[in-house]
Amino acid sequence: MNAFQEKLYEHHSQVFTMDADLYQARTKFQDVLIFENRLFGRVLVLDGVVQLTERDNHIYHEMIAHVPLMAHGAAKRVLIIGGGDGGTLKEVLKHPVERVVLVEIDDDVIELSKRFFPQVSDGAFEDRRVTLVIRDGVEYVTQAEAKFDAVIVDSTDPIGPGEQLFTTAFYERCRNLLRPGGMIALQSGAPFYNPEQLDSVCSRLARSFHAVRPFLAPVPTYAGGMLALVAGGEDHKALRPPIKALREQFDRLRPNTGYYTPEIHRAAFTLAPAFTPAPKRLAKPERPPLPDQLVPLTILSKINESLR
């Protein structure tokens, strides 16, 4: 039986059976592999890294879209950088937005997603409120004059085409495109395997946004099953509104979500995406580790401070 092995992190990999090989080629920017797996359905792989599956993509898309838009409460204009599969776009369009601009560098990803994963976008690209721009995301935010209520960076990991979307300069340009009260949301990888990336993203965002808070999305097909997302805005409390306000807005929208709820919105920020490293081996195995040997990563202190 054929199998695909993802080797994103050193000393760890995950394997998917390839029950059917559907597509394999290289676009102008990246290698693309699409195959069928009996558990997760169709799987999209870019440059050797799993991007989405039919079974669990909605968790990621709902969390990266609904958290900033529900927190904002009145977003009318939204900018999506990346997201060529259309899943985040579909979720954004469940809100009463007036215009959504989606900027994708690789138009082949859009066409392949429409062909092999039509239910992910579910016709979102044809919505009259959508403007599709095939362009480098950094170039767009540098030259754009339009203002937005929310910016969602639905990018790959900081390798290949996605690398330039994780810089301080890029975040500052995104901030300049936001209206007062505007928010940003982006993904920051699996924090268990790469805590330095999350720490770096939070630190860089904090140079442009007064409030920066990471939150979790449990996506089984991402390494470790826990994906770190990060939201930024003008106020910490605005990113995590009172449950009553979230419920009232959710009841008005009824956005037909499979995972996101107001309760999950607040809980995702409470479950801080920082993991205590295993204690070092001690000379005397019977001696238990002291509490101060289990100090979490530096980002946890920042998170705890923001939650006060």
C-alpha positions as a LaTeX table, in Angstrom:
\begin{tabular}{lrrr}
\hline
Residue & $x$ (\AA) & $y$ (\AA) & $z$ (\AA) \\
\hline
Met1 & 0.00 & 0.00 & 0.00 \\
Asn2 & 1.33 & 3.45 & $-0.89$ \\
Ala3 & 1.85 & 5.93 & 1.92 \\
Phe4 & 2.69 & 9.61 & 2.36 \\
Gln5 & 5.06 & 10.58 & 5.16 \\
Glu6 & 5.10 & 14.17 & 6.39 \\
Lys7 & 8.47 & 15.19 & 7.86 \\
Leu8 & 7.80 & 18.75 & 8.94 \\
Tyr9 & 9.52 & 18.47 & 12.32 \\
Glu10 & 12.85 & 16.91 & 13.18 \\
His11 & 12.70 & 13.52 & 14.96 \\
His12 & 8.96 & 13.21 & 14.26 \\
Ser13 & 6.77 & 12.37 & 11.29 \\
Gln14 & 3.24 & 11.28 & 10.53 \\
Val15 & 2.10 & 8.82 & 7.88 \\
Phe16 & $-1.10$ & 8.69 & 5.81 \\
Thr17 & $-2.08$ & 5.77 & 3.63 \\
Met18 & $-2.57$ & 6.83 & 0.02 \\
Asp19 & $-5.59$ & 4.81 & $-0.99$ \\
Ala20 & $-5.76$ & 6.71 & $-4.27$ \\
Asp21 & $-3.21$ & 9.05 & $-5.85$ \\
Leu22 & $-5.30$ & 11.81 & $-7.42$ \\
Tyr23 & $-2.83$ & 14.51 & $-8.50$ \\
Gln24 & 0.86 & 15.30 & $-8.33$ \\
Ala25 & 2.70 & 18.17 & $-10.04$ \\
Arg26 & 4.57 & 21.41 & $-9.44$ \\
Thr27 & 3.06 & 24.86 & $-9.81$ \\
Lys28 & 5.12 & 28.01 & $-10.35$ \\
Phe29 & 5.70 & 28.16 & $-6.60$ \\
Gln30 & 5.34 & 24.78 & $-4.92$ \\
Asp31 & 4.90 & 21.03 & $-5.19$ \\
Val32 & 1.31 & 19.81 & $-4.98$ \\
Leu33 & 0.12 & 16.36 & $-3.98$ \\
Ile34 & $-3.52$ & 15.36 & $-3.64$ \\
Phe35 & $-4.51$ & 11.88 & $-2.53$ \\
Glu36 & $-7.36$ & 9.93 & $-0.95$ \\
Asn37 & $-7.18$ & 8.57 & 2.59 \\
Arg38 & $-9.94$ & 6.31 & 3.97 \\
Leu39 & $-10.05$ & 8.12 & 7.31 \\
Phe40 & $-9.65$ & 11.78 & 6.30 \\
Gly41 & $-10.92$ & 11.73 & 2.74 \\
Arg42 & $-9.02$ & 13.81 & 0.22 \\
Val43 & $-5.78$ & 15.37 & 1.44 \\
Leu44 & $-3.98$ & 18.44 & 0.06 \\
Val45 & $-0.19$ & 18.56 & 0.49 \\
Leu46 & 2.00 & 21.53 & $-0.47$ \\
Asp47 & 5.79 & 21.18 & $-0.44$ \\
Gly48 & 5.51 & 18.01 & 1.60 \\
Val49 & 3.27 & 19.50 & 4.31 \\
Val50 & $-0.40$ & 18.61 & 4.83 \\
Gln51 & $-2.56$ & 21.69 & 4.34 \\
Leu52 & $-6.07$ & 20.33 & 4.71 \\
Thr53 & $-8.24$ & 17.25 & 4.58 \\
Glu54 & $-11.91$ & 16.88 & 3.77 \\
Arg55 & $-12.73$ & 15.62 & 7.25 \\
Asp56 & $-11.22$ & 18.24 & 9.56 \\
Asn57 & $-10.48$ & 21.38 & 7.53 \\
His58 & $-13.57$ & 23.11 & 8.90 \\
Ile59 & $-12.05$ & 23.33 & 12.40 \\
Tyr60 & $-9.15$ & 25.45 & 11.23 \\
His61 & $-11.20$ & 27.56 & 8.83 \\
Glu62 & $-13.92$ & 28.28 & 11.37 \\
Met63 & $-11.50$ & 29.28 & 14.11 \\
Ile64 & $-9.30$ & 31.55 & 12.00 \\
Ala65 & $-12.35$ & 33.29 & 10.52 \\
His66 & $-15.02$ & 33.41 & 13.22 \\
Val67 & $-12.78$ & 34.33 & 16.16 \\
Pro68 & $-11.72$ & 37.73 & 14.73 \\
Leu69 & $-15.06$ & 38.46 & 13.06 \\
Met70 & $-17.18$ & 37.54 & 16.07 \\
Ala71 & $-14.83$ & 39.51 & 18.30 \\
His72 & $-15.10$ & 42.55 & 16.05 \\
Gly73 & $-18.86$ & 42.27 & 15.83 \\
Ala74 & $-19.39$ & 44.60 & 12.88 \\
Ala75 & $-16.81$ & 43.82 & 10.22 \\
Lys76 & $-17.83$ & 44.95 & 6.76 \\
Arg77 & $-14.58$ & 44.71 & 4.81 \\
Val78 & $-12.23$ & 41.74 & 5.20 \\
Leu79 & $-8.84$ & 40.99 & 3.65 \\
Ile80 & $-7.67$ & 37.37 & 3.36 \\
Ile81 & $-4.03$ & 36.77 & 2.50 \\
Gly82 & $-3.58$ & 33.24 & 1.15 \\
Gly83 & $-6.43$ & 30.82 & 1.63 \\
Gly84 & $-6.53$ & 29.64 & $-1.96$ \\
Asp85 & $-8.61$ & 26.60 & $-1.00$ \\
Gly86 & $-11.52$ & 28.93 & $-0.21$ \\
Gly87 & $-12.36$ & 27.46 & 3.20 \\
Thr88 & $-11.69$ & 30.62 & 5.19 \\
Leu89 & $-13.48$ & 32.66 & 2.53 \\
Lys90 & $-16.57$ & 30.47 & 2.91 \\
Glu91 & $-16.63$ & 31.07 & 6.67 \\
Val92 & $-16.10$ & 34.83 & 6.34 \\
Leu93 & $-19.05$ & 35.07 & 3.96 \\
Lys94 & $-21.34$ & 33.69 & 6.68 \\
His95 & $-21.06$ & 37.14 & 8.28 \\
Pro96 & $-22.84$ & 40.26 & 6.95 \\
Val97 & $-19.70$ & 41.54 & 5.24 \\
Glu98 & $-19.91$ & 43.88 & 2.28 \\
Arg99 & $-16.61$ & 43.11 & 0.60 \\
Val100 & $-13.94$ & 40.42 & 0.92 \\
Val101 & $-10.61$ & 40.64 & $-0.90$ \\
Leu102 & $-8.71$ & 37.36 & $-1.19$ \\
Val103 & $-5.07$ & 37.66 & $-2.26$ \\
Glu104 & $-3.48$ & 34.38 & $-3.35$ \\
Ile105 & $-0.05$ & 34.06 & $-4.97$ \\
Asp106 & $-0.68$ & 30.68 & $-6.59$ \\
Asp107 & $-3.73$ & 30.54 & $-8.83$ \\
Asp108 & $-3.14$ & 26.83 & $-9.45$ \\
Val109 & $-4.02$ & 26.15 & $-5.80$ \\
Ile110 & $-7.37$ & 27.85 & $-6.32$ \\
Glu111 & $-8.19$ & 25.85 & $-9.43$ \\
Leu112 & $-7.05$ & 22.55 & $-7.94$ \\
Ser113 & $-9.07$ & 23.20 & $-4.79$ \\
Lys114 & $-12.18$ & 23.91 & $-6.84$ \\
Arg115 & $-11.60$ & 20.71 & $-8.77$ \\
Phe116 & $-10.70$ & 18.30 & $-5.98$ \\
Phe117 & $-12.18$ & 20.00 & $-2.88$ \\
Pro118 & $-15.32$ & 21.79 & $-4.12$ \\
Gln119 & $-17.12$ & 21.44 & $-0.79$ \\
Val120 & $-14.36$ & 23.38 & 1.03 \\
Ser121 & $-15.17$ & 26.65 & $-0.75$ \\
Asp122 & $-18.76$ & 25.66 & $-1.59$ \\
Gly123 & $-19.13$ & 28.33 & $-4.27$ \\
Ala124 & $-17.54$ & 31.10 & $-2.21$ \\
Phe125 & $-15.34$ & 32.31 & $-5.07$ \\
Glu126 & $-18.45$ & 33.14 & $-7.10$ \\
Asp127 & $-20.01$ & 35.32 & $-4.38$ \\
Arg128 & $-20.55$ & 38.88 & $-5.65$ \\
Arg129 & $-18.93$ & 40.30 & $-2.50$ \\
Val130 & $-15.60$ & 38.65 & $-3.29$ \\
Thr131 & $-12.69$ & 40.22 & $-5.15$ \\
Leu132 & $-10.01$ & 37.69 & $-6.07$ \\
Val133 & $-6.48$ & 39.03 & $-6.54$ \\
Ile134 & $-3.71$ & 36.77 & $-7.87$ \\
Arg135 & $-0.70$ & 38.50 & $-6.42$ \\
Asp136 & 2.04 & 38.33 & $-3.84$ \\
Gly137 & 0.52 & 39.13 & $-0.44$ \\
Val138 & 3.39 & 41.33 & 0.68 \\
Glu139 & 3.18 & 43.42 & $-2.48$ \\
Tyr140 & $-0.57$ & 43.81 & $-2.01$ \\
Val141 & $-0.46$ & 45.05 & 1.58 \\
Thr142 & 2.42 & 47.37 & 0.72 \\
Gln143 & 0.58 & 49.08 & $-2.12$ \\
Ala144 & $-3.08$ & 48.79 & $-1.13$ \\
Glu145 & $-4.99$ & 51.92 & $-0.23$ \\
Ala146 & $-8.26$ & 50.31 & 0.86 \\
Lys147 & $-9.00$ & 49.91 & 4.56 \\
Phe148 & $-10.37$ & 46.80 & 6.25 \\
Asp149 & $-12.00$ & 45.78 & 9.52 \\
Ala150 & $-10.15$ & 42.46 & 9.66 \\
Val151 & $-7.10$ & 40.89 & 8.06 \\
Ile152 & $-6.85$ & 37.09 & 8.06 \\
Val153 & $-3.52$ & 35.58 & 7.07 \\
Asp154 & $-4.37$ & 32.05 & 5.95 \\
Ser155 & $-0.85$ & 31.09 & 4.96 \\
Thr156 & 1.30 & 28.01 & 4.75 \\
Asp157 & 4.14 & 27.61 & 7.26 \\
Pro158 & 7.09 & 30.04 & 7.09 \\
Ile159 & 8.85 & 28.09 & 4.36 \\
Gly160 & 8.65 & 28.65 & 0.62 \\
Pro161 & 5.98 & 31.16 & $-0.52$ \\
Gly162 & 4.70 & 31.66 & 3.03 \\
Glu163 & 7.98 & 32.72 & 4.63 \\
Gln164 & 7.60 & 36.43 & 3.89 \\
Leu165 & 4.21 & 36.50 & 5.63 \\
Phe166 & 5.81 & 36.06 & 9.06 \\
Thr167 & 7.89 & 39.24 & 9.27 \\
Thr168 & 7.60 & 42.34 & 11.42 \\
Ala169 & 7.37 & 44.53 & 8.31 \\
Phe170 & 4.46 & 42.51 & 6.93 \\
Tyr171 & 2.52 & 42.75 & 10.19 \\
Glu172 & 3.08 & 46.48 & 10.31 \\
Arg173 & 1.73 & 46.86 & 6.78 \\
Cys174 & $-1.33$ & 44.83 & 7.73 \\
Arg175 & $-1.86$ & 47.09 & 10.73 \\
Asn176 & $-1.78$ & 50.14 & 8.47 \\
Leu177 & $-4.65$ & 48.71 & 6.42 \\
Leu178 & $-6.96$ & 48.30 & 9.41 \\
Arg179 & $-9.67$ & 50.71 & 10.43 \\
Pro180 & $-10.02$ & 51.71 & 14.10 \\
Gly181 & $-11.01$ & 48.61 & 16.06 \\
Gly182 & $-9.65$ & 46.35 & 13.34 \\
Met183 & $-8.25$ & 42.88 & 14.05 \\
Ile184 & $-5.80$ & 40.42 & 12.56 \\
Ala185 & $-5.70$ & 36.62 & 12.82 \\
Leu186 & $-3.11$ & 34.16 & 11.55 \\
Gln187 & $-1.77$ & 30.66 & 12.05 \\
Ser188 & 1.50 & 29.91 & 13.82 \\
Gly189 & 2.10 & 26.18 & 13.46 \\
Ala190 & 2.18 & 23.41 & 16.06 \\
Pro191 & 3.42 & 24.97 & 19.32 \\
Phe192 & 4.50 & 21.67 & 20.87 \\
Tyr193 & 7.04 & 21.06 & 18.11 \\
Asn194 & 7.98 & 24.63 & 17.29 \\
Pro195 & 7.37 & 26.94 & 20.27 \\
Glu196 & 9.97 & 29.38 & 18.99 \\
Gln197 & 7.77 & 30.16 & 15.98 \\
Leu198 & 4.80 & 31.06 & 18.16 \\
Asp199 & 6.99 & 33.15 & 20.43 \\
Ser200 & 8.44 & 34.95 & 17.43 \\
Val201 & 5.04 & 35.63 & 15.84 \\
Cys202 & 3.63 & 37.02 & 19.09 \\
Ser203 & 6.67 & 39.23 & 19.62 \\
Arg204 & 6.61 & 40.61 & 16.09 \\
Leu205 & 2.87 & 41.24 & 16.16 \\
Ala206 & 3.20 & 43.04 & 19.49 \\
Arg207 & 5.30 & 45.72 & 17.78 \\
Ser208 & 2.26 & 46.74 & 15.75 \\
Phe209 & $-0.73$ & 45.69 & 17.89 \\
His210 & $-1.46$ & 46.66 & 21.50 \\
Ala211 & $-3.18$ & 43.33 & 22.17 \\
Val212 & $-1.81$ & 39.98 & 20.98 \\
Arg213 & $-3.28$ & 36.70 & 22.16 \\
Pro214 & $-2.67$ & 33.14 & 20.92 \\
Phe215 & $-5.45$ & 30.57 & 20.89 \\
Leu216 & $-5.81$ & 26.90 & 19.99 \\
Ala217 & $-7.55$ & 24.97 & 17.24 \\
Pro218 & $-7.54$ & 21.16 & 17.58 \\
Val219 & $-6.94$ & 19.86 & 14.04 \\
Pro220 & $-6.12$ & 16.12 & 14.02 \\
Thr221 & $-4.17$ & 16.13 & 10.76 \\
Tyr222 & $-1.72$ & 18.79 & 11.94 \\
Ala223 & 1.25 & 17.43 & 13.87 \\
Gly224 & 0.33 & 16.97 & 17.51 \\
Gly225 & $-3.31$ & 17.76 & 16.82 \\
Met226 & $-3.01$ & 21.29 & 18.20 \\
Leu227 & $-2.57$ & 24.32 & 15.95 \\
Ala228 & $-1.64$ & 27.71 & 17.37 \\
Leu229 & $-3.54$ & 30.68 & 16.00 \\
Val230 & $-2.85$ & 34.27 & 17.00 \\
Ala231 & $-5.17$ & 37.27 & 17.13 \\
Gly232 & $-4.15$ & 40.90 & 17.37 \\
Gly233 & $-6.08$ & 44.09 & 17.98 \\
Glu234 & $-6.33$ & 47.24 & 20.06 \\
Asp235 & $-7.60$ & 45.67 & 23.29 \\
His236 & $-7.18$ & 42.26 & 24.96 \\
Lys237 & $-10.78$ & 42.13 & 26.14 \\
Ala238 & $-12.06$ & 42.88 & 22.65 \\
Leu239 & $-10.44$ & 39.71 & 21.32 \\
Arg240 & $-12.31$ & 37.60 & 23.88 \\
Pro241 & $-15.69$ & 39.30 & 24.41 \\
Pro242 & $-18.08$ & 38.32 & 27.23 \\
Ile243 & $-19.93$ & 35.10 & 26.55 \\
Lys244 & $-23.29$ & 36.90 & 26.57 \\
Ala245 & $-22.23$ & 39.20 & 23.73 \\
Leu246 & $-20.86$ & 36.31 & 21.70 \\
Arg247 & $-24.02$ & 34.25 & 22.19 \\
Glu248 & $-26.28$ & 37.10 & 21.14 \\
Gln249 & $-24.32$ & 37.70 & 17.97 \\
Phe250 & $-24.04$ & 33.99 & 17.23 \\
Asp251 & $-27.79$ & 33.56 & 17.57 \\
Arg252 & $-28.37$ & 36.42 & 15.12 \\
Leu253 & $-25.96$ & 35.01 & 12.54 \\
Arg254 & $-26.55$ & 31.28 & 12.97 \\
Pro255 & $-23.52$ & 30.67 & 10.72 \\
Asn256 & $-23.90$ & 26.87 & 10.48 \\
Thr257 & $-20.61$ & 25.91 & 12.08 \\
Gly258 & $-19.38$ & 22.40 & 12.79 \\
Tyr259 & $-16.91$ & 23.32 & 15.53 \\
Tyr260 & $-16.95$ & 27.01 & 16.46 \\
Thr261 & $-19.29$ & 28.15 & 19.24 \\
Pro262 & $-19.15$ & 31.17 & 21.58 \\
Glu263 & $-18.05$ & 28.84 & 24.37 \\
Ile264 & $-15.22$ & 27.45 & 22.27 \\
His265 & $-14.21$ & 30.99 & 21.30 \\
Arg266 & $-13.49$ & 31.88 & 24.92 \\
Ala267 & $-12.06$ & 28.48 & 25.85 \\
Ala268 & $-9.57$ & 28.60 & 22.96 \\
Phe269 & $-7.83$ & 31.57 & 24.59 \\
Thr270 & $-7.88$ & 29.95 & 28.03 \\
Leu271 & $-6.08$ & 26.83 & 26.79 \\
Ala272 & $-2.77$ & 28.57 & 26.34 \\
Pro273 & $-0.74$ & 27.04 & 23.48 \\
Ala274 & 2.45 & 26.58 & 25.50 \\
Phe275 & 3.83 & 23.27 & 26.67 \\
Thr276 & 6.15 & 22.53 & 29.58 \\
Pro277 & 9.25 & 20.73 & 28.32 \\
Ala278 & 9.98 & 17.35 & 29.86 \\
Pro279 & 12.32 & 17.65 & 32.86 \\
Lys280 & 15.93 & 16.77 & 32.23 \\
Arg281 & 17.14 & 13.41 & 33.45 \\
Leu282 & 18.34 & 13.67 & 37.00 \\
Ala283 & 21.31 & 11.93 & 38.58 \\
Lys284 & 18.93 & 10.24 & 41.01 \\
Pro285 & 15.85 & 9.01 & 39.12 \\
Glu286 & 13.82 & 8.66 & 42.30 \\
Arg287 & 14.09 & 12.35 & 43.02 \\
Pro288 & 11.00 & 14.13 & 41.63 \\
Pro289 & 11.46 & 17.38 & 39.69 \\
Leu290 & 11.01 & 20.54 & 41.69 \\
Pro291 & 8.25 & 22.96 & 40.71 \\
Asp292 & 10.73 & 25.53 & 39.42 \\
Gln293 & 12.09 & 22.96 & 37.00 \\
Leu294 & 8.76 & 22.94 & 35.21 \\
Val295 & 8.65 & 26.57 & 34.21 \\
Pro296 & 6.67 & 26.93 & 30.96 \\
Leu297 & 8.03 & 28.64 & 27.89 \\
Thr298 & 8.46 & 32.40 & 27.86 \\
Ile299 & 5.33 & 32.91 & 25.86 \\
Leu300 & 3.19 & 31.41 & 28.62 \\
Ser301 & 4.04 & 34.28 & 30.93 \\
Lys302 & 2.97 & 36.71 & 28.25 \\
Ile303 & $-0.27$ & 34.83 & 27.75 \\
Asn304 & $-1.06$ & 34.71 & 31.46 \\
Glu305 & $-0.37$ & 38.41 & 31.75 \\
Ser306 & $-2.75$ & 39.17 & 28.89 \\
Leu307 & $-5.50$ & 37.10 & 30.51 \\
Arg308 & $-5.52$ & 39.14 & 33.70 \\
\hline
\end{tabular}
